[in-house]
XYZ file of C-alpha atoms in Angstrom:
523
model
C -53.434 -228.164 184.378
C -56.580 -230.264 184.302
C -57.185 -232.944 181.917
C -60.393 -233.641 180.316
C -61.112 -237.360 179.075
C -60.931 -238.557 175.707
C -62.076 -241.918 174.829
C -59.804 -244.399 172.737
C -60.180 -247.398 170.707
C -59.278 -249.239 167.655
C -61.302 -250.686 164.556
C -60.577 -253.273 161.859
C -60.219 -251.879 158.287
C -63.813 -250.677 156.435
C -64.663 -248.701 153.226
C -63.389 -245.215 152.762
C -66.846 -243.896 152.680
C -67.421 -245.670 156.027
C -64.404 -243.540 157.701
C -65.543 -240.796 156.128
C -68.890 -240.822 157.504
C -67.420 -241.902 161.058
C -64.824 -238.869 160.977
C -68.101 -236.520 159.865
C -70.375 -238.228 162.611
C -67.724 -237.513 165.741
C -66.502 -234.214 164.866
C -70.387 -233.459 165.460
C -70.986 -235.649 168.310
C -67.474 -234.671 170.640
C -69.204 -231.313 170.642
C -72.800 -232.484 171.715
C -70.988 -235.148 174.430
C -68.352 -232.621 174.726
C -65.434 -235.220 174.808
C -62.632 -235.769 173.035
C -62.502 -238.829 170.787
C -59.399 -240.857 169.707
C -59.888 -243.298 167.024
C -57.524 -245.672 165.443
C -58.523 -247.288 162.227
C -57.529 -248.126 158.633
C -59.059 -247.744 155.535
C -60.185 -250.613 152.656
C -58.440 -249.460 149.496
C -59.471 -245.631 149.102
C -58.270 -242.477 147.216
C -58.986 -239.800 149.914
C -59.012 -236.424 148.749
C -58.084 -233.276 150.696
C -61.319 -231.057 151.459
C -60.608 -228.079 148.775
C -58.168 -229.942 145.905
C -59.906 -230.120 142.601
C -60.492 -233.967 141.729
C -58.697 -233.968 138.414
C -55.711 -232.603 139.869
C -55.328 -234.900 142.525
C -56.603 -238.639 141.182
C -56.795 -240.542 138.262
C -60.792 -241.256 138.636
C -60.849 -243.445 135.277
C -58.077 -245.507 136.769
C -59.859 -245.880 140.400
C -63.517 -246.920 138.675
C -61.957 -248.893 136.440
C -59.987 -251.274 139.767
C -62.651 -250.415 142.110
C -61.337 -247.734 144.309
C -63.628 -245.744 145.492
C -62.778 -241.417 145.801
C -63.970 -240.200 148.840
C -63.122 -236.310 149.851
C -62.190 -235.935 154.027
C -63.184 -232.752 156.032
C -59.402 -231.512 156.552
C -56.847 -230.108 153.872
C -54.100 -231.065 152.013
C -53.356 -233.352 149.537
C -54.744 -236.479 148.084
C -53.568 -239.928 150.135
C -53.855 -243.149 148.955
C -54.850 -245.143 151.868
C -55.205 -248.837 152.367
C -54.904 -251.628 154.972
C -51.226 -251.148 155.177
C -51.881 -247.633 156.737
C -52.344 -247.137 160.250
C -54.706 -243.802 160.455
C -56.153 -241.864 163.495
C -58.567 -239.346 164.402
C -59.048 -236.964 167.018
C -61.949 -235.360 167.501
C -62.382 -232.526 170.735
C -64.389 -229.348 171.444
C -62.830 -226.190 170.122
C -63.598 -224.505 173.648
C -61.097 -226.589 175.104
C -58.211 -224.891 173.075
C -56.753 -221.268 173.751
C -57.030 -218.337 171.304
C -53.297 -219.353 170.327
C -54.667 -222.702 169.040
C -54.594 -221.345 165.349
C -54.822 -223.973 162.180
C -51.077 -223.447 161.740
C -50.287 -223.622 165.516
C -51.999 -226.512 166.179
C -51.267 -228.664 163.728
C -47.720 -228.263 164.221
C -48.157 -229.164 167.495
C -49.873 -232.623 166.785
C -47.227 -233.018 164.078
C -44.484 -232.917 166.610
C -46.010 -234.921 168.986
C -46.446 -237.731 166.483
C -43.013 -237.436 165.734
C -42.002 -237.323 169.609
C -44.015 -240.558 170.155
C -42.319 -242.315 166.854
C -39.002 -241.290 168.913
C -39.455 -242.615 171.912
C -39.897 -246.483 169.597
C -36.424 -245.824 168.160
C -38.269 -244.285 164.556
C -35.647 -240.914 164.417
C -38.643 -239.045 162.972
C -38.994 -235.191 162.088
C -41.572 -233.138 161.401
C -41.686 -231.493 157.851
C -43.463 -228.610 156.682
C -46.703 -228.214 156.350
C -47.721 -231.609 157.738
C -45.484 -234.391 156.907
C -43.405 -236.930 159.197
C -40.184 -237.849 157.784
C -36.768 -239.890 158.291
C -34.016 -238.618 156.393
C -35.920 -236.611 154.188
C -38.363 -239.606 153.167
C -42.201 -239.299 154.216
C -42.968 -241.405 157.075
C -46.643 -239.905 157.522
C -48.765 -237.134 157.372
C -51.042 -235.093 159.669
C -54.149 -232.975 158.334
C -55.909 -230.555 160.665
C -59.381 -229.064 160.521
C -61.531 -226.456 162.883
C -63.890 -224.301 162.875
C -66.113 -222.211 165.640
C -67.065 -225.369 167.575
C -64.961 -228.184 166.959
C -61.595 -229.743 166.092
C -60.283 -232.526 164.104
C -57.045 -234.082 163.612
C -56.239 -236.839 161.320
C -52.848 -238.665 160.952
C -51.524 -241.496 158.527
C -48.639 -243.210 159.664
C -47.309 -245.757 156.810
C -46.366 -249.404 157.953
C -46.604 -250.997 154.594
C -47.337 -249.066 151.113
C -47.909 -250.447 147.580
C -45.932 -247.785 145.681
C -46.743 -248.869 142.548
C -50.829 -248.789 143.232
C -50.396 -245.161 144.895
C -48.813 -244.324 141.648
C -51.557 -245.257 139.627
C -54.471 -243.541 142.009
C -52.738 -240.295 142.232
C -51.238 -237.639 139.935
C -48.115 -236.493 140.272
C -47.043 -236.560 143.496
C -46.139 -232.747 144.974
C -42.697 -232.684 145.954
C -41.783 -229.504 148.506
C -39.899 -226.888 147.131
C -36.404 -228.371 148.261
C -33.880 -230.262 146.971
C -35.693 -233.126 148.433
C -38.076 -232.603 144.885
C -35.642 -234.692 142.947
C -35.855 -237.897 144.307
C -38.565 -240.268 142.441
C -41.725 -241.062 143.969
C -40.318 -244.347 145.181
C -37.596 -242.768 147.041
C -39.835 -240.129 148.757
C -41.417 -243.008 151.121
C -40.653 -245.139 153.736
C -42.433 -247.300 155.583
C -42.074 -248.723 159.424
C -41.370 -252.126 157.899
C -38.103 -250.735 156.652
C -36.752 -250.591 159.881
C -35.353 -254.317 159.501
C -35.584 -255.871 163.016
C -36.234 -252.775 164.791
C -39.879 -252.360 163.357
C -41.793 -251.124 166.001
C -45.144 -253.388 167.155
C -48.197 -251.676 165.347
C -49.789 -251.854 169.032
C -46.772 -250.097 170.996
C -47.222 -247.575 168.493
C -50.605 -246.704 168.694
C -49.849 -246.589 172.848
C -47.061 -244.441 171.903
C -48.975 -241.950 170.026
C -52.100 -242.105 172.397
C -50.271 -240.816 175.061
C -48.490 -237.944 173.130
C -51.246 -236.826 172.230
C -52.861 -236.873 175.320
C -50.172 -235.063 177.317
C -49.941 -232.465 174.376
C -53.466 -231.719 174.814
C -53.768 -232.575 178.472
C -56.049 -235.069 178.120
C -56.900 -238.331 180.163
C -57.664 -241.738 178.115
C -60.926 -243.551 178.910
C -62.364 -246.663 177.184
C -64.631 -246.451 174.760
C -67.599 -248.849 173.978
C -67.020 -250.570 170.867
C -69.999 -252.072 170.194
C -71.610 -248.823 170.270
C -69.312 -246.588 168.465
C -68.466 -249.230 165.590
C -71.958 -249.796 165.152
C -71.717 -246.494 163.599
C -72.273 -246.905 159.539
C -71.958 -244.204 156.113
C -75.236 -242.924 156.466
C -73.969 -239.522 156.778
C -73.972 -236.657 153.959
C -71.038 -236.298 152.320
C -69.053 -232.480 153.211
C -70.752 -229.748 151.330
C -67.835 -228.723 148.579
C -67.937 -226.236 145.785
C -69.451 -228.725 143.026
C -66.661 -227.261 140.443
C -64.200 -229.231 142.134
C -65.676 -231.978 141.103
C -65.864 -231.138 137.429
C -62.738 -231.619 134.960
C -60.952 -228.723 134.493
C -58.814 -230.250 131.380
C -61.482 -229.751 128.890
C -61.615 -227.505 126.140
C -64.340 -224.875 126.613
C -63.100 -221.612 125.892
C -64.560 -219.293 128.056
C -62.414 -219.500 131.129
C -58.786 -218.922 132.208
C -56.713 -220.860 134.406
C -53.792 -220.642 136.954
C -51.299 -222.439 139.416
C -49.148 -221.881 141.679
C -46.619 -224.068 143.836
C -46.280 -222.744 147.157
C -44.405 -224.002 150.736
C -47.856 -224.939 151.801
C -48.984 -226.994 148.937
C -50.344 -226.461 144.918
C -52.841 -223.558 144.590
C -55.070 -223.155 141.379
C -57.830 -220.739 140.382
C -60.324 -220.673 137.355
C -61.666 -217.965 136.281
C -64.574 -217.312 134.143
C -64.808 -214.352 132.401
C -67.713 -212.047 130.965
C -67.763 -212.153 126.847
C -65.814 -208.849 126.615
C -63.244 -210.538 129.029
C -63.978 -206.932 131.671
C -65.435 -208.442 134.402
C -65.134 -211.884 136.608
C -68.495 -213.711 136.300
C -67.132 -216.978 138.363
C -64.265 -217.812 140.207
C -63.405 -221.086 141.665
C -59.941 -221.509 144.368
C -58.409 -225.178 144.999
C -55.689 -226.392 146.376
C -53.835 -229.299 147.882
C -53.519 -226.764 150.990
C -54.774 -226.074 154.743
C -57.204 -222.869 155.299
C -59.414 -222.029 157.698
C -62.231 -221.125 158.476
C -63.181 -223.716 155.794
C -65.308 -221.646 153.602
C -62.738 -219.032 152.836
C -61.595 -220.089 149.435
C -65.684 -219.887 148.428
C -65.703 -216.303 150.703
C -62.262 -215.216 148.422
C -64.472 -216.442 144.978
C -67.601 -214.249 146.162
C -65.322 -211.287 146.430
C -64.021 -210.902 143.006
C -66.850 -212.439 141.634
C -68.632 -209.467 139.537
C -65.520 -207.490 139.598
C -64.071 -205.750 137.197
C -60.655 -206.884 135.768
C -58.817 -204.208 137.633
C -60.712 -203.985 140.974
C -60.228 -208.093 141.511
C -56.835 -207.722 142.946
C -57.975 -205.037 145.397
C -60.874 -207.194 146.623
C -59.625 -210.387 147.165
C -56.956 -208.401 149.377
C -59.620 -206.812 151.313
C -61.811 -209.761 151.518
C -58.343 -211.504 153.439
C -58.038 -208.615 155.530
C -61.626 -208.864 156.456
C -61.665 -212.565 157.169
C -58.288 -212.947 158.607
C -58.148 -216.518 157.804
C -55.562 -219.239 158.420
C -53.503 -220.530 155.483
C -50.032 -222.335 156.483
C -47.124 -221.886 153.861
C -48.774 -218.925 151.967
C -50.996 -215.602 151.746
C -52.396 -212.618 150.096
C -49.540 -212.268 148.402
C -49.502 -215.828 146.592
C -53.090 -215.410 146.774
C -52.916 -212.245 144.612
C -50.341 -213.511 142.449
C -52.224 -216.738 141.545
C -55.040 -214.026 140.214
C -52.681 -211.983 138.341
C -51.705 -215.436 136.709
C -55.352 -216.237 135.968
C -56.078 -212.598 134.729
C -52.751 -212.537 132.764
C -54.342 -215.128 130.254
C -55.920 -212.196 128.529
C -52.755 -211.156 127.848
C -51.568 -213.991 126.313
C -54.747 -214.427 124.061
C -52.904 -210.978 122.430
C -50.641 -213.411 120.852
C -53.378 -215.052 118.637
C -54.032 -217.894 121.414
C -57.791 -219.518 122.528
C -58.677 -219.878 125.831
C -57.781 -223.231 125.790
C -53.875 -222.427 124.573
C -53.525 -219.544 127.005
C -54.405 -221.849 129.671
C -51.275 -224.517 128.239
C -48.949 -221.742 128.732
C -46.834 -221.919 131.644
C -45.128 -218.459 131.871
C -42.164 -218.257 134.402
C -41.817 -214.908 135.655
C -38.808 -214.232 137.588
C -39.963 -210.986 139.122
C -42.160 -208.504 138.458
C -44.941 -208.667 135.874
C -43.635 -209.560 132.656
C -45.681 -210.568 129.881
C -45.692 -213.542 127.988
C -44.908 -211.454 124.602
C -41.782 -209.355 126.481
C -40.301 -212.846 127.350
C -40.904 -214.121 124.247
C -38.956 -211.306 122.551
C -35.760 -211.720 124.367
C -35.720 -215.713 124.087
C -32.559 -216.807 123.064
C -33.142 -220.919 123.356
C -35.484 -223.277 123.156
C -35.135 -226.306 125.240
C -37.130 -229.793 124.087
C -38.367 -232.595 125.982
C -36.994 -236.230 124.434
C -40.171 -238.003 125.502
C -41.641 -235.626 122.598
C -39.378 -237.517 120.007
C -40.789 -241.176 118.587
C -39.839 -244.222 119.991
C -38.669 -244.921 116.730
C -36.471 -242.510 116.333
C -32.805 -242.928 116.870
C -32.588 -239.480 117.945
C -34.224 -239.416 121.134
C -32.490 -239.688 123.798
C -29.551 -237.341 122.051
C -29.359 -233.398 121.740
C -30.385 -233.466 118.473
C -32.946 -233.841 115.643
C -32.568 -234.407 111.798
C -35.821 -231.926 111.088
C -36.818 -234.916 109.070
C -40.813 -234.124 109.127
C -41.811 -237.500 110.496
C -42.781 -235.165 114.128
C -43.542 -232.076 115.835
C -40.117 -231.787 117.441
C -38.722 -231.267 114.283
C -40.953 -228.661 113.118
C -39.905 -226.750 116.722
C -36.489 -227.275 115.601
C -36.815 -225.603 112.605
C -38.612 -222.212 114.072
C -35.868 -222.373 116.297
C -33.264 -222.366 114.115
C -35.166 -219.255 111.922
C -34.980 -217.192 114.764
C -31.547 -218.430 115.308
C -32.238 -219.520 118.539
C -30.296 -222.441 120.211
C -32.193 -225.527 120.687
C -31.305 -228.500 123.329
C -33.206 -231.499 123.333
C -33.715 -232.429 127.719
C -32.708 -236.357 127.992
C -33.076 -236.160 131.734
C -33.507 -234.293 134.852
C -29.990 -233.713 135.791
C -29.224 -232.715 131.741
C -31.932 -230.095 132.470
C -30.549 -228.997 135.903
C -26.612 -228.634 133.823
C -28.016 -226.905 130.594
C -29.781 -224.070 133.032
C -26.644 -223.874 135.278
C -25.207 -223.364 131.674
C -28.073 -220.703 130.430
C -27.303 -218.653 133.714
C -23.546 -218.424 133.182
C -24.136 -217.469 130.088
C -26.544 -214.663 130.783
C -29.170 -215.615 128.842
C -32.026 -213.580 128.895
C -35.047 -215.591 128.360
C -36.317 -218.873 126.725
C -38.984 -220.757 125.122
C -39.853 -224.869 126.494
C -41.941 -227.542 126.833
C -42.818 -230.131 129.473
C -45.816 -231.056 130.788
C -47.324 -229.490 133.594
C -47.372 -232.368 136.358
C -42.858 -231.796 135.658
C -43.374 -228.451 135.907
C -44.881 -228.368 139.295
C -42.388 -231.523 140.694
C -39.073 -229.787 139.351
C -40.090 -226.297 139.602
C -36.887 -225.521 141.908
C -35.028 -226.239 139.081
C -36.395 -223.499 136.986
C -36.462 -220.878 140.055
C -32.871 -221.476 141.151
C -32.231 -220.796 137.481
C -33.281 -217.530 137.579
C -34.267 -217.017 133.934
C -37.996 -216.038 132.435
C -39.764 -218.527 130.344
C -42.151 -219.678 128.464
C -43.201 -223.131 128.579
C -45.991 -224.739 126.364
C -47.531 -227.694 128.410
C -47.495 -231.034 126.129
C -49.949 -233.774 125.887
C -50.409 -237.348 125.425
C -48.575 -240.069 127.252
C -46.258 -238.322 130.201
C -44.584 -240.493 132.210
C -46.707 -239.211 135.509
C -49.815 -240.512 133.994
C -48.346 -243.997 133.220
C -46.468 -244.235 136.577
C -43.509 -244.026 134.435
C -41.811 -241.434 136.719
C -38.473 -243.420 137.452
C -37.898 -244.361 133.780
C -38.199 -240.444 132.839
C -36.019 -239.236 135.937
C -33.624 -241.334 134.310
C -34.200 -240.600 131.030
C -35.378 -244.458 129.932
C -39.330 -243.589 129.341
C -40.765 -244.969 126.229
C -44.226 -243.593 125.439
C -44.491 -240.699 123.562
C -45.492 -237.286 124.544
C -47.295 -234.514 121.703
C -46.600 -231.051 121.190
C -49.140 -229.013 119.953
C -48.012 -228.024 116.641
C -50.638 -224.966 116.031
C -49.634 -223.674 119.712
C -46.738 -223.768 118.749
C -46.425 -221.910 115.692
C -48.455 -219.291 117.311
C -46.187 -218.587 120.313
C -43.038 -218.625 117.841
C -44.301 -215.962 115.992
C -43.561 -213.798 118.462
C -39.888 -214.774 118.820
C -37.792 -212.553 116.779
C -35.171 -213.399 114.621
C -31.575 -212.455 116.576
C -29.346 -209.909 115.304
C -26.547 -211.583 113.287
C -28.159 -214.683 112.496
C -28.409 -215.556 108.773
């Protein structure tokens, strides 16, 4: 096989908008030159967001202008990275001709991933790749790679972690997104580690980057030159930001009322979907996807909007599957039928409006479906529980962290204990994860049929294996407020010890319990 030449060098830490601009400037140019470029750099601190998340789901902006962190958004997927001189970060930039047709998205990337993890090997760093793009070691992330392509070119950017300030990371991003494993209960701080925690056996920052040069040069079959620095550092921002969808930019968490809302958690990352609806609530007027995911070609979550935009409630489903078909695009760990799922969610909020609820409430229900397509009223009607965060109890109160409440007045949670207990229903109050994980295991044996919640949505999403393993139907009413993912508080709630207070929303409440029936038997 002949090997084409790619040209390698390293630069000193600069401002995320900088890299950004760079990465932008020599996925055009390796096309033009037609040459592969290999870049090793590190970013000044920078919240870098993946190319089609939704900014409000991925970073605390307030947080970031308030310390100075600038939020840029990078051409490939995934999720949002906190990145700072502690990170070592590459890019690789080559012609798309050079590939062959089995070069997909998916393909590819796990093919970079692994030879990452082959050159992190060969320094003693028992690395493994983890699906969709991580690195790990013993189940803790190590690194990350991000792919993106399109018609003419190729780029492939990598983060490989020698030093990280956990406790800034926690601050600039929501809550992390855990894979659907039983890796999702470890805390945040426990899901990383870092080359420096090999004691002794660290390997040198510059016998890595040789390392992973020539990996990826003998997975590609490609032939390292030297590159100029002067001229290619001399390269500065003044390059147009990617062209994104402007709504994901705009908060979704406020409280207009004319629009519905959806997520789902899949293998290959957090999907979400707003909707806008017409003013009879008949046909789609907008549609916006997001995700923390891959996809290609790049403009297929806009392509997937402009199909069911102007549809009819009923025909949306049908076009957005034959928009895919058409299209045939690439998206690793999930597909038309998440896809159409994630719009039955969004479209299902009509449904839950039937129960008396805004816009704005429909959207704070999370309804767990365990097959099928069961409405938020038929689970409601076969509830038999009702399960209560503690973080939604006062500070004060002496009650918290038990299974318990005194229905003294002084909060919500006692008014949810009290609707409860007219419908007969049995209430627990959750003082931690693993209590949660033991009073499902308990539900299950039981056979209980359904059951009413809350928690907010960022636990939701982390722990959502618990609530699948389960295997029951629920509905869960998201709360507000202080939550423990907001404050960086997530270790002190895993363990039941968080101390801010969390709000349910009394008049969403009421509403939904309304619809829970009083059991048989029950005086």
């Amino acid at each position: 096989m002949s090997t084409r030449p790619c040209r390698v060098w390293s630069e000193p830490a600069a401002p995320g908008s900088v890299q950004a601009a760079r990465d932008r400037l020599h996925l055009e140019g390796c096309v033009a030159a037609d040459e592969a470029r290999l870049r090793f750099h590190r970013y000044q601190p920078t919240a870098s967001l993946g190319r089609f998340e939704a900014a409000c789901h991925a970073v605390r902006e307030q947080y970031c202008a308030e310390v100075g962190i600038p939020v840029v958004r990078r051409l490939t997927g995934g999720g949002a990275l906190y990145l700072a001189p502690g990170q070592c970060c590459l890019s690789l930039t080559l012609p798309r001709h050079w590939l062959g047709e089995g070069d997909t998205l998916t393909a590819l990337m796990a093919r970079l991933n692994r030879a990452l993890a082959r050159a992190l090997q060969s320094l003693g760093v028992p690395a493994r790749t983890a699906f969709p793009n991580d690195l790990e070691v013993d189940g803790r992330k190590l690194g990350s790679g991000f792919l993106a392509m399109d018609a003419e070119s190729v780029l492939y950017q990598a983060v490989l972690l020698e030093d990280l300030d956990t406790e800034v990371l926690l601050k600039v991003l929501r809550a992390p997104r855990e894979k659907l494993s039983s890796q999702g209960i470890l805390s945040a701080r426990q899901r990383f580690i870092t080359l420096r925690d090999f004691p002794g056996d660290a390997p040198d920052m510059e016998a890595a980057k040789a390392a992973v040069s020539q990996a990826l040069m003998k997975e590609l079959a490609l032939e390292p030159v030297a590159a100029p620095p002067d001229r290619w550092m001399a390269l500065d921002q003044g390059r147009p930001p990617p062209a994104v969808n402007p709504a994901l930019q705009e908060d979704w968490s406020d409280q207009r009322q004319d629009r519905w809302e959806a997520f789902l958690p899949t293998a290959g990352g957090v999907l979400h979907l707003r909707v806008t609806p017409d003013a009879e609530g008949r046909v789609i007027e907008q549609a916006v996807f997001a995700g923390a995911v891959h996809v290609s070609p790049v403009d297929l979550f806009d392509s997937l909007a402009d199909a069911i935009t102007g549809a009819p409630m009923g025909a949306a489903e049908v076009r957005l599957i034959r928009r895919l078909r058409t299209d045939a695009g690439q998206t690793p760990g999930f597909g038309p039928d998440e896809l159409s799922l994630l719009l039955r969610l969004a479209l299902g909020r009509r449904s839950e409006q039937a129960l008396g609820l805004s816009n704005w409430q429909a959207n704070r229900l999370m309804v767990h479906r365990v097959s099928g397509n069961e409405t938020a009223r038929q689970i409601l009607d076969r509830a038999t529980v009702m399960l209560v965060p503690y973080c939604a109890k006062p500070g004060w109160c002496r009650w918290r962290h038990e299974d318990g409440c005194p229905e003294c007045g002084a909060c919500e949670v006692g008014e949810a204990y009290r609707l409860a207990r007219e419908r007969g229903l049995e209430v627990v109050t959750i003082t931690r994860f693993e209590h949660l994980c033991e009073v499902l295991e308990q539900m299950q044996a039981r056979g209980e049929p359904a059951y009413v919640g809350m928690c907010c949505s960022h636990f939701y999403l982390k722990r959502i294996h618990a609530f699948r393993n389960a295997g029951i139907p629920a509905v869960l009413m998201d709360i507000s407020g202080s939550n423990c993912y907001e404050l960086g508080q997530e270790d002190e709630a895993y363990a039941g010890r968080f101390t801010a207070e969390a709000q349910l929303d009394g008049e969403l409440l009421e509403k939904v319990m309304v619809w829970v029936p009083k059991m048989p038997g029950k005086p």
